[in-house]
XYZ file of C-alpha atoms in Angstrom:
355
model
C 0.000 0.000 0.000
C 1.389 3.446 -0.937
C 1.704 5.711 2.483
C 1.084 9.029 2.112
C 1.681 12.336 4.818
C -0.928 13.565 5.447
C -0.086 16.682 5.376
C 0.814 16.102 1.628
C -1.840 17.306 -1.266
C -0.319 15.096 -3.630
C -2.441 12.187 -4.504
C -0.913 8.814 -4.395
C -1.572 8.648 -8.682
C 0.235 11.919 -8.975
C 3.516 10.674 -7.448
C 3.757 8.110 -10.020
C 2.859 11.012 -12.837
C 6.109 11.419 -15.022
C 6.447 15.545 -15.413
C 6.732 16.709 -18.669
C 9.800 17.770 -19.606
C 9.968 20.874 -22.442
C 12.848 20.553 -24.581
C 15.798 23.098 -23.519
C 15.953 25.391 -25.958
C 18.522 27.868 -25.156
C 17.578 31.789 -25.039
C 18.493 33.874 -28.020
C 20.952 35.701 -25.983
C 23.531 32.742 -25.944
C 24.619 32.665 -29.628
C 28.226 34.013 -28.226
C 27.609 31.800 -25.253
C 28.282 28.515 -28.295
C 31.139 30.574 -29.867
C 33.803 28.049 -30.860
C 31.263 25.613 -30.537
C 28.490 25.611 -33.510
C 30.220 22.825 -35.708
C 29.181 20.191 -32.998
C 25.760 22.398 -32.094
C 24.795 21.868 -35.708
C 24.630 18.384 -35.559
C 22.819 18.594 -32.102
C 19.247 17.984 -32.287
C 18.464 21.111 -29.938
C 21.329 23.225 -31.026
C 20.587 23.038 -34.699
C 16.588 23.912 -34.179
C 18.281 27.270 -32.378
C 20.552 27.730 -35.112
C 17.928 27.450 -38.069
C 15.679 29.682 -35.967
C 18.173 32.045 -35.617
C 19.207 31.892 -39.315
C 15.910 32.107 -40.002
C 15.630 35.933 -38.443
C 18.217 36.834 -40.344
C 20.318 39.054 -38.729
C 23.483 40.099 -40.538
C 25.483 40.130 -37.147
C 23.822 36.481 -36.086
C 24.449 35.539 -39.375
C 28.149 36.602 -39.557
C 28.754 34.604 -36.477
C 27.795 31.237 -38.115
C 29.285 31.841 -40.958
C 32.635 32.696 -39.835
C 32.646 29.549 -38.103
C 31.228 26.647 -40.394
C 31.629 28.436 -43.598
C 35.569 26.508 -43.967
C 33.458 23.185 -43.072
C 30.480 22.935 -45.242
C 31.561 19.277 -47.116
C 31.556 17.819 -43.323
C 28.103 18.965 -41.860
C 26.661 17.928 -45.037
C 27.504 14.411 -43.956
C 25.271 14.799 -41.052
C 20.990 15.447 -41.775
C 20.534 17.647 -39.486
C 24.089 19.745 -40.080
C 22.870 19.495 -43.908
C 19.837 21.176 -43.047
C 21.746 24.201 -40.852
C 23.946 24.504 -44.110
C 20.836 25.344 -46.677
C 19.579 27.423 -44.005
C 23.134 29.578 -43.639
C 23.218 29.306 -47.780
C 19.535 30.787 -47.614
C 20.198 33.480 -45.226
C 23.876 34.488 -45.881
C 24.930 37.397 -48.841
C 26.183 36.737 -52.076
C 29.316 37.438 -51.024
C 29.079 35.115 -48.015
C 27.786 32.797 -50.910
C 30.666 32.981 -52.928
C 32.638 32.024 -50.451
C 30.355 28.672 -48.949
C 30.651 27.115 -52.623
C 34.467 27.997 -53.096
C 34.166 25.758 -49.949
C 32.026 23.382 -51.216
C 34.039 22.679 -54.801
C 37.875 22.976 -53.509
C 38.216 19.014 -52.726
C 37.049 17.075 -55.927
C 37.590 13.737 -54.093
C 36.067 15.299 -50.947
C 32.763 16.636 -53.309
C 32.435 13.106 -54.878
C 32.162 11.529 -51.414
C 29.291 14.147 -50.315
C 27.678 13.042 -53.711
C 27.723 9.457 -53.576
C 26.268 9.658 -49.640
C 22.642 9.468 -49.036
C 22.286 12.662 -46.520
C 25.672 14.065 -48.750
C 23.172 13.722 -52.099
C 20.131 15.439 -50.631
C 22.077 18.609 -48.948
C 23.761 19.122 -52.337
C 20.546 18.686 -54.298
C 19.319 21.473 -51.982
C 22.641 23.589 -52.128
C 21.799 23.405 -56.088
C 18.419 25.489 -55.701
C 20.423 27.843 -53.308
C 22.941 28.961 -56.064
C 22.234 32.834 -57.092
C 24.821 34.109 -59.911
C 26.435 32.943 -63.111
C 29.708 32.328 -61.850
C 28.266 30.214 -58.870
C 26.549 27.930 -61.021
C 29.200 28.123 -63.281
C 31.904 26.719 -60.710
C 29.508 23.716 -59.177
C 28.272 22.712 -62.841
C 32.396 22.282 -63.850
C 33.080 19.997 -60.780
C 29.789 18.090 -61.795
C 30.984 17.397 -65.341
C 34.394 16.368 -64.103
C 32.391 13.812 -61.683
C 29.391 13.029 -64.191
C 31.328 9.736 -65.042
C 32.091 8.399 -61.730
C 27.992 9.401 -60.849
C 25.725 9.208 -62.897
C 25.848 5.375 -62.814
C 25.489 5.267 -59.015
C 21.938 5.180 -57.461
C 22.794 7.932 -55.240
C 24.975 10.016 -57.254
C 22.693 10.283 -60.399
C 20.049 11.794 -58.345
C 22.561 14.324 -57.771
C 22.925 14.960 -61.942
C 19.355 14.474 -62.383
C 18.439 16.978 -59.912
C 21.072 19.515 -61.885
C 19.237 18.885 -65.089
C 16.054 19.844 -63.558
C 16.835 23.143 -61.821
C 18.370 24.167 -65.194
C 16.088 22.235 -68.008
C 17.238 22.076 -72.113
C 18.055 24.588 -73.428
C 20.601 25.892 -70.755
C 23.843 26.620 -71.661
C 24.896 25.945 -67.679
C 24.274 22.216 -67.965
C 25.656 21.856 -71.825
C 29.245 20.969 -70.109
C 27.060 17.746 -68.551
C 25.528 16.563 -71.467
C 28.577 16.822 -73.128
C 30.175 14.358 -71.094
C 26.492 12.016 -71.258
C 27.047 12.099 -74.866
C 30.458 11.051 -74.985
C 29.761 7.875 -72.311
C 26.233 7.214 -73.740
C 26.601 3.169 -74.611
C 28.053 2.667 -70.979
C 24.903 4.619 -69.344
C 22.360 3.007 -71.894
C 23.602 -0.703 -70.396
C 23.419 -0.116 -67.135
C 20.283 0.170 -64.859
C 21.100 3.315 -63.190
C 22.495 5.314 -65.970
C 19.291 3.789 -68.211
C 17.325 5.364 -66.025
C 18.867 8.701 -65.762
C 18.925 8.669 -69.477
C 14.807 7.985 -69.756
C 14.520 10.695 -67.310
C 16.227 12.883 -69.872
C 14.237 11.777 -73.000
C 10.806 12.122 -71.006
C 11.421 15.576 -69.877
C 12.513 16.876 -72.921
C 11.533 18.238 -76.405
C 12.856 16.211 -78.832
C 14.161 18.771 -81.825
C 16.128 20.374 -78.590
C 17.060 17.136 -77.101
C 18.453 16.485 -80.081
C 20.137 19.905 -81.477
C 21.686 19.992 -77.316
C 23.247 16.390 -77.010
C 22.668 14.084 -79.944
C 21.461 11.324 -77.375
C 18.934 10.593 -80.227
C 21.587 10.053 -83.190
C 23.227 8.239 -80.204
C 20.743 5.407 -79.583
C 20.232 5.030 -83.901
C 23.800 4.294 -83.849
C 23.781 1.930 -81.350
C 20.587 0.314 -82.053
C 20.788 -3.236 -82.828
C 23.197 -3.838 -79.609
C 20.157 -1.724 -77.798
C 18.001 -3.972 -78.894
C 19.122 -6.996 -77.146
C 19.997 -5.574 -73.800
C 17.651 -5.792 -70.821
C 18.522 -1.759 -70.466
C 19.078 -0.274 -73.570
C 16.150 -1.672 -75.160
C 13.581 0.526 -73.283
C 15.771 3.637 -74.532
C 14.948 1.962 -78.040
C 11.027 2.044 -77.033
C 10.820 5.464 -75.935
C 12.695 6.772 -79.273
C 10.236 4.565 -81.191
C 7.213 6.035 -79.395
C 8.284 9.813 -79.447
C 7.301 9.404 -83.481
C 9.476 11.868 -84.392
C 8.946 12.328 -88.461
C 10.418 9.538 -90.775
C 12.413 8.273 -87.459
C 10.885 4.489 -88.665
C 12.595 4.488 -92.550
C 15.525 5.266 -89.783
C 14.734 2.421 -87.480
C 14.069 -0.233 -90.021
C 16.944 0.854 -92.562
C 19.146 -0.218 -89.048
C 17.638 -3.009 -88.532
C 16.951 -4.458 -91.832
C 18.556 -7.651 -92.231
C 18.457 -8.760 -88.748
C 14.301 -8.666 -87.529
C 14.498 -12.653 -87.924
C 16.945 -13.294 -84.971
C 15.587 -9.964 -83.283
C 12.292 -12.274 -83.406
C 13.862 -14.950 -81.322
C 15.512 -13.019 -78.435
C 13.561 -12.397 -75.527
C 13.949 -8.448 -75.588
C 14.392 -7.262 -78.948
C 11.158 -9.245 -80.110
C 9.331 -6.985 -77.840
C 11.250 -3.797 -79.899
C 9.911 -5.395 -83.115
C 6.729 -5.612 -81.441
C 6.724 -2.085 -80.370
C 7.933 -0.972 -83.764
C 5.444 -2.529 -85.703
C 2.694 -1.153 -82.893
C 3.538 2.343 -83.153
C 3.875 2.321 -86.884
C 1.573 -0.520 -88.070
C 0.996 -0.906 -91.998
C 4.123 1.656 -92.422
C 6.967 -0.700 -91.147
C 5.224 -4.221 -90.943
C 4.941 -5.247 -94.440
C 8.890 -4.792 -94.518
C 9.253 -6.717 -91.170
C 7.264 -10.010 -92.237
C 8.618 -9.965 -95.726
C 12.424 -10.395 -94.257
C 10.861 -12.772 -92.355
C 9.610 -14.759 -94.142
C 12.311 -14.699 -96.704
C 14.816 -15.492 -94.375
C 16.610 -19.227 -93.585
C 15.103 -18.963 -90.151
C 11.708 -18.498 -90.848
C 11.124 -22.012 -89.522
C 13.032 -21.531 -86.437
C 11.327 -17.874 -85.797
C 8.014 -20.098 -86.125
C 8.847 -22.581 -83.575
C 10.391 -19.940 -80.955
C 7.951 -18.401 -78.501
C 8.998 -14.619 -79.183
C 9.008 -15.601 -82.623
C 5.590 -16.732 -82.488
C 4.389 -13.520 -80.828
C 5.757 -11.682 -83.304
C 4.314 -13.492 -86.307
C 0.688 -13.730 -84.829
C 0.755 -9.628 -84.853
C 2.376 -9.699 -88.376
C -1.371 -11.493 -88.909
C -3.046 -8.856 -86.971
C -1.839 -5.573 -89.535
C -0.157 -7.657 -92.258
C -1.678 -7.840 -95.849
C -3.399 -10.770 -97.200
C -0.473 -11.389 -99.784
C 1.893 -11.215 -96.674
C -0.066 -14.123 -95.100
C -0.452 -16.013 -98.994
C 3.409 -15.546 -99.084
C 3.913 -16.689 -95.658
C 1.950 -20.131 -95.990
C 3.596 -20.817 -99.342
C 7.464 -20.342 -97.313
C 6.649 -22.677 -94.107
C 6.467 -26.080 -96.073
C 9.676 -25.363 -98.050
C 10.991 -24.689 -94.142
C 12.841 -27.275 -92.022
C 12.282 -27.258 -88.226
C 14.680 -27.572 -85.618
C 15.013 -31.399 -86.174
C 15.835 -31.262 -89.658
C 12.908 -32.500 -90.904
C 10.301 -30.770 -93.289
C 6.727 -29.100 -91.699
C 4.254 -29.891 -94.253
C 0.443 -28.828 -93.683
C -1.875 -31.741 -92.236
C -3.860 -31.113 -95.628
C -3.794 -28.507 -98.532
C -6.247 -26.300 -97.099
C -4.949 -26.081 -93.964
C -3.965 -22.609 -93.082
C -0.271 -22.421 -91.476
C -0.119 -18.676 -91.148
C 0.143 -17.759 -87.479
């Protein structure tokens, strides 16, 4: 049994009653009080709620302080989330002068700015140091560290946020990101086969109009050359799609003068059927004739038949093909030996073999 005094008011519940506790935020008066100290305050969960709110008033003198000490360690609190978040305040409440200082900071270790790129807290404080930059010569000096690192990034899952976000803030046609594409151009087939780069490379084609996209990078003269190799990788052959279904005018002579010669064994691999299929979706009675004529004319029409892809691909050359495609193709299949060396003949004459 709980005793209680009687002289005591307390109730016996209330003695077990945990007080609450308000969190100590320190008064605004002891900003000098932390002098020396607002490095490790930054990364302090009450110290850098002060510090933002302080930022946040803007005072040049208040400002001034924090500056003076953090501005020569901006790459290190970015590390941290919550000293990444005191940094976009400072960059949001400091001077451009103060400014050109933070990303002289920020860009004098290459190896030191890849590191803050490639981390996941590192990433999202830069991506937000981006949208803080004010002049020419600011963007100017972050944009030619970004090209020197575009290689080493944009095929990381971390990194390439980093490049994609940098595209964004400055969309086609801007000169400030030309330096960047310029280096995506030049390492295009390595980006196109790989998941990450793929991606950032979609991203790219989406949000962009294709005349400029084109006329800025060459990305699309870029994928025609590389096409056929496109075709067949798990990766590049969704970059293949998206140029097919952009339609930009005559781009299918384009596609099928590449591929001409090769939609048989395109037919039989598991990803660059589904490019023929796409092809001959988007463009119909324009490119399909072409596609089941070399088809059917080719040594391995019979093996195309007996493939799964291949099949798939034949049955919509009978959705949008002519009816002299289909005569054509029922006249090739008997002359056609299957995989066991042995001729497919028709159960009877009037059987139809066309798929």
């Amino acid at each position: 049994m709980y005793e209680c005094d009687d002289n005591s008011s307390t109730p016996p519940a209330a003695a077990h009653r945990p007080v609450p506790r308000l969190p100590p935020v320190p008064p605004f008066n002891s900003l000098e009080e932390w002098k020396g100290q607002l490095f490790w305050k930054a990364m302090d969960p009450i110290g850098y709620q002060y510090l933002c709110r302080i930022l946040g008033g803007g005072k040049p003198e208040d400002v001034q302080l924090i500056f003076s000490e953090l501005k020569d360690q901006i790459c290190a609190l970015m590390f941290d989330r919550l000293g990444g978040n005191v940094v976009i305040s400072l960059c949001h409440a400091c001077n451009e002068q103060q400014m050109n200082h933070l990303v002289s900071s920020v860009t004098a270790d290459v190896d030191l700015f890849l590191v803050v790129c490639l981390n996941s807290d590192g990433s999202r404080c830069i991506k937000d140091f981006l949208r803080c930059l004010r002049t020419p010569k600011q963007i100017s000096d972050v944009v030619s560290v970004l090209r020197r690192l575009t290689p080493r990034l944009v095929n990381h899952d971390i990194g390439s946020r980093v490049i994609s976000r940098c595209l964004d803030i400055f969309p086609l046609p801007a000169e400030e990101t030309k330096p960047i594409l310029d280096v995506i151009s030049d390492i295009f087939f390595e980006m196109a086969t790989n998941r990450t780069g793929c991606s950032l490379l979609r991203e790219l084609l989406l949000g962009s109009d294709a005349f400029v996209l084109e006329n800025q990078t060459g990305i699309l003269s870029k994928i025609k050359e590389d096409l056929r190799k496109l075709s067949h990788h798990p990766c590049g052959r969704t970059l293949v799609w998206l140029l097919i279904k952009l339609r930009i005018q005559d781009v299918e002579k384009d596609l099928v003068a590449q591929l001409r010669g090769g939609f048989a064994l395109m037919s039989m691999d598991r990803y660059a059927s589904q490019v023929v299929l796409i092809l001959m979706e988007e463009y119909k009675e324009k490119v399909a004739p072409q596609i089941y004529d070399e088809i059917i004319h080719s040594r391995d029409c019979s093996r195309v038949l007996l493939h799964p892809d291949g099949k798939s691909v034949l049955k919509y050359a009978k959705k949008h093909s002519m009816k002299s495609a289909c005569q054509t193709l029922n006249q090739q299949i008997p002359l056609r030996a299957n995989h066991h060396g042995k001729n497919v003949h028709p159960k009877n004459k009037t059987q139809r073999i066309c798929v």
